[in-house]
PDB file of C-alpha atoms in Angstrom:
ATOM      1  CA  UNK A   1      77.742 150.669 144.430  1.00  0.00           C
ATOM      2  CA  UNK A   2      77.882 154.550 144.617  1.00  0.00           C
ATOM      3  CA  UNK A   3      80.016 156.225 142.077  1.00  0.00           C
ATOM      4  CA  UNK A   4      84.067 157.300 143.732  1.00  0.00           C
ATOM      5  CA  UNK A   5      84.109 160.942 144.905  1.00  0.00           C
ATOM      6  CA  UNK A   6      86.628 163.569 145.067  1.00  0.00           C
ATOM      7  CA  UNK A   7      86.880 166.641 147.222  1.00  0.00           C
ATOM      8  CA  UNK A   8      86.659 169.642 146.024  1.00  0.00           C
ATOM      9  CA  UNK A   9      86.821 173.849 147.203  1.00  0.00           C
ATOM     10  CA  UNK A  10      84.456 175.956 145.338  1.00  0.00           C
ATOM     11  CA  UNK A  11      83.591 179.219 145.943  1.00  0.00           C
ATOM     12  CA  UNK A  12      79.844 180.516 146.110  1.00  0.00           C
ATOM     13  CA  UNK A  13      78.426 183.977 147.625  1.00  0.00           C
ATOM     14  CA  UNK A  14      77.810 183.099 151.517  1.00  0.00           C
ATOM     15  CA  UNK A  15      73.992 183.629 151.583  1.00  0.00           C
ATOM     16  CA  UNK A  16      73.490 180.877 148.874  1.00  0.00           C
ATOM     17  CA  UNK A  17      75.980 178.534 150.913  1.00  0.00           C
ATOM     18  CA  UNK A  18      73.468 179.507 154.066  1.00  0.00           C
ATOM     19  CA  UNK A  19      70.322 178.666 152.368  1.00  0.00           C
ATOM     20  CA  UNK A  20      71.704 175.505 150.766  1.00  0.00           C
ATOM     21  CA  UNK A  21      73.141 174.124 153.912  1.00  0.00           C
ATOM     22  CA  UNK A  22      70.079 175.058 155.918  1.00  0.00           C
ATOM     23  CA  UNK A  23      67.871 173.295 153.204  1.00  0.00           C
ATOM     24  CA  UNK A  24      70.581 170.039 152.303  1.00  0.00           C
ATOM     25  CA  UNK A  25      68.780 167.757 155.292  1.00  0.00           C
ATOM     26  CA  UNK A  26      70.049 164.750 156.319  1.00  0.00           C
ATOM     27  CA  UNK A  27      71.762 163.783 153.018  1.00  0.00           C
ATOM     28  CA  UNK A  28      74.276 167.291 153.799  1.00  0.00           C
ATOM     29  CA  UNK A  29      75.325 170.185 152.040  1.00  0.00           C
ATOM     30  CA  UNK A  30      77.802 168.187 149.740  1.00  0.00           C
ATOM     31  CA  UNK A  31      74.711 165.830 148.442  1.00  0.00           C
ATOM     32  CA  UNK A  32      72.639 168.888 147.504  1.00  0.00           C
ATOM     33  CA  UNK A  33      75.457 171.128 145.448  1.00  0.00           C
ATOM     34  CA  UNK A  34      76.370 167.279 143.773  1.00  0.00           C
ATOM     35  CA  UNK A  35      72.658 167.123 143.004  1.00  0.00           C
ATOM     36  CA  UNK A  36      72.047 170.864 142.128  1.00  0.00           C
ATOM     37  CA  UNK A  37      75.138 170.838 139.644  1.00  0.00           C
ATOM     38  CA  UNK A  38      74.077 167.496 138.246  1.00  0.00           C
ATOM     39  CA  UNK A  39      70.511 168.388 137.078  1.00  0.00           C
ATOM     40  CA  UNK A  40      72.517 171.753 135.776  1.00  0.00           C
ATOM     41  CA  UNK A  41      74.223 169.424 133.674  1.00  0.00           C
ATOM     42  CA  UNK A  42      71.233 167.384 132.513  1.00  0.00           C
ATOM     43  CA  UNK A  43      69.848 171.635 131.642  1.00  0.00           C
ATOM     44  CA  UNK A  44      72.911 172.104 129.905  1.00  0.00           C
ATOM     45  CA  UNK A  45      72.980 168.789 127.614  1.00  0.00           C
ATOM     46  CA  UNK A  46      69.175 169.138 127.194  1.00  0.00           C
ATOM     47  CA  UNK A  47      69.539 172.728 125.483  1.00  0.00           C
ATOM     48  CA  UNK A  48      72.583 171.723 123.503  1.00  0.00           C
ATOM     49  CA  UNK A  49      70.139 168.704 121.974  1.00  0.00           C
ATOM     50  CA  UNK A  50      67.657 171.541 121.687  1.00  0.00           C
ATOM     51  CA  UNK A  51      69.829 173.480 119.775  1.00  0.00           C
ATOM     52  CA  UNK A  52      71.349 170.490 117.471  1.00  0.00           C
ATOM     53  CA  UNK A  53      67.437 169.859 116.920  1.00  0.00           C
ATOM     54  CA  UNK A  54      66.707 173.898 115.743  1.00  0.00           C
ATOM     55  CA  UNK A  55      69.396 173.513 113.921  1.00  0.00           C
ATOM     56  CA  UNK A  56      68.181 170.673 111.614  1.00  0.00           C
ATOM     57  CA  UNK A  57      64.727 171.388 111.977  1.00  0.00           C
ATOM     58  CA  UNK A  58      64.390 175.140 113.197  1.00  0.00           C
ATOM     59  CA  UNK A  59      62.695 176.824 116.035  1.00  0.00           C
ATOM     60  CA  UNK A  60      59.224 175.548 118.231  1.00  0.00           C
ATOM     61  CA  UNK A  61      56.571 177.821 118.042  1.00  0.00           C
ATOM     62  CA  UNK A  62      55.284 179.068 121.118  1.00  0.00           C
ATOM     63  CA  UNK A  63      52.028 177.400 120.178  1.00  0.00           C
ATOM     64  CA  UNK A  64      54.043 174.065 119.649  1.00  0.00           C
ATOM     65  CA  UNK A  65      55.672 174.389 123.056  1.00  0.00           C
ATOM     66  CA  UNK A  66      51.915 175.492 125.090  1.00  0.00           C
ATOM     67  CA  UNK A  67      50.703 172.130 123.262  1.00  0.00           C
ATOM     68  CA  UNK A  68      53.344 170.244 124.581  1.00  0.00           C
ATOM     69  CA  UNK A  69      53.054 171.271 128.043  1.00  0.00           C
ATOM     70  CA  UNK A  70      49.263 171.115 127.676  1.00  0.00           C
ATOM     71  CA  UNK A  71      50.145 167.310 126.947  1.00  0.00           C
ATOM     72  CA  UNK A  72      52.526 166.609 129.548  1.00  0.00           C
ATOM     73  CA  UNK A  73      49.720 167.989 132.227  1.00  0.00           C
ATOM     74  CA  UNK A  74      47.172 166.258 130.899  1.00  0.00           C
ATOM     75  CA  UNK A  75      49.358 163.107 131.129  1.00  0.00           C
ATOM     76  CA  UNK A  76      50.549 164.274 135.032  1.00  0.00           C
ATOM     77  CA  UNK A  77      46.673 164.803 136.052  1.00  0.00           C
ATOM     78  CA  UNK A  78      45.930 161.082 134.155  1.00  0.00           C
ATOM     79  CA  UNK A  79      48.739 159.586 135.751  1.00  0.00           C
ATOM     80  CA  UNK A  80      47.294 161.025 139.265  1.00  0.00           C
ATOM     81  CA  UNK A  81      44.041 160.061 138.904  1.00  0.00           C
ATOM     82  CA  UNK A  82      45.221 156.470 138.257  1.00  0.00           C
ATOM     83  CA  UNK A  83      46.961 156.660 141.278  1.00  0.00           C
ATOM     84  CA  UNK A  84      44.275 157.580 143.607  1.00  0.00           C
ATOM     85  CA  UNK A  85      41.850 154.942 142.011  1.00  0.00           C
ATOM     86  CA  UNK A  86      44.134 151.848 142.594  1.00  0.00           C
ATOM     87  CA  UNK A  87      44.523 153.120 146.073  1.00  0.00           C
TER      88      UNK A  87
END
């Protein structure tokens, strides 16, 4: 069961209501702001975590974050490669 829904009026400059509509698909132009302001939420509780977690252990290095990502696309490029082998 889909969560309830409410209707709302927001206001946004008219090219970025253009570009989203044009891009929204089948799902529509209400689907794509719901998602687009959803995974701004997700941004928005991520960096407050981030920011709790600075706070009790302070900052990531640079080097700490390039290691990370390093990780996470070694881990994509694994993940693909397993992929195309069961296939």
């Amino acid at each position: 069961m889909s969560e309830p829904t409410g209707k709302y009026s927001i206001t946004m400059p008219r090219d970025i209501a253009e570009a989203a509509k044009a891009r929204s698909g089948p799902s529509g132009l209400s689907a794509y702001v719901a998602a687009a302001v959803a995974r701004q939420i997700e941004r928005d509780n991520l960096n407050e975590l981030i920011g709790v977690a600075e706070a009790e252990h302070g900052p990531i290095s640079d080097d700490e974050v390039q290691a990370l990502r390093d990780q996470l696309a070694e881990a994509r490029r694994a993940q693909t490669q397993g992929g195309a082998s069961a296939a």
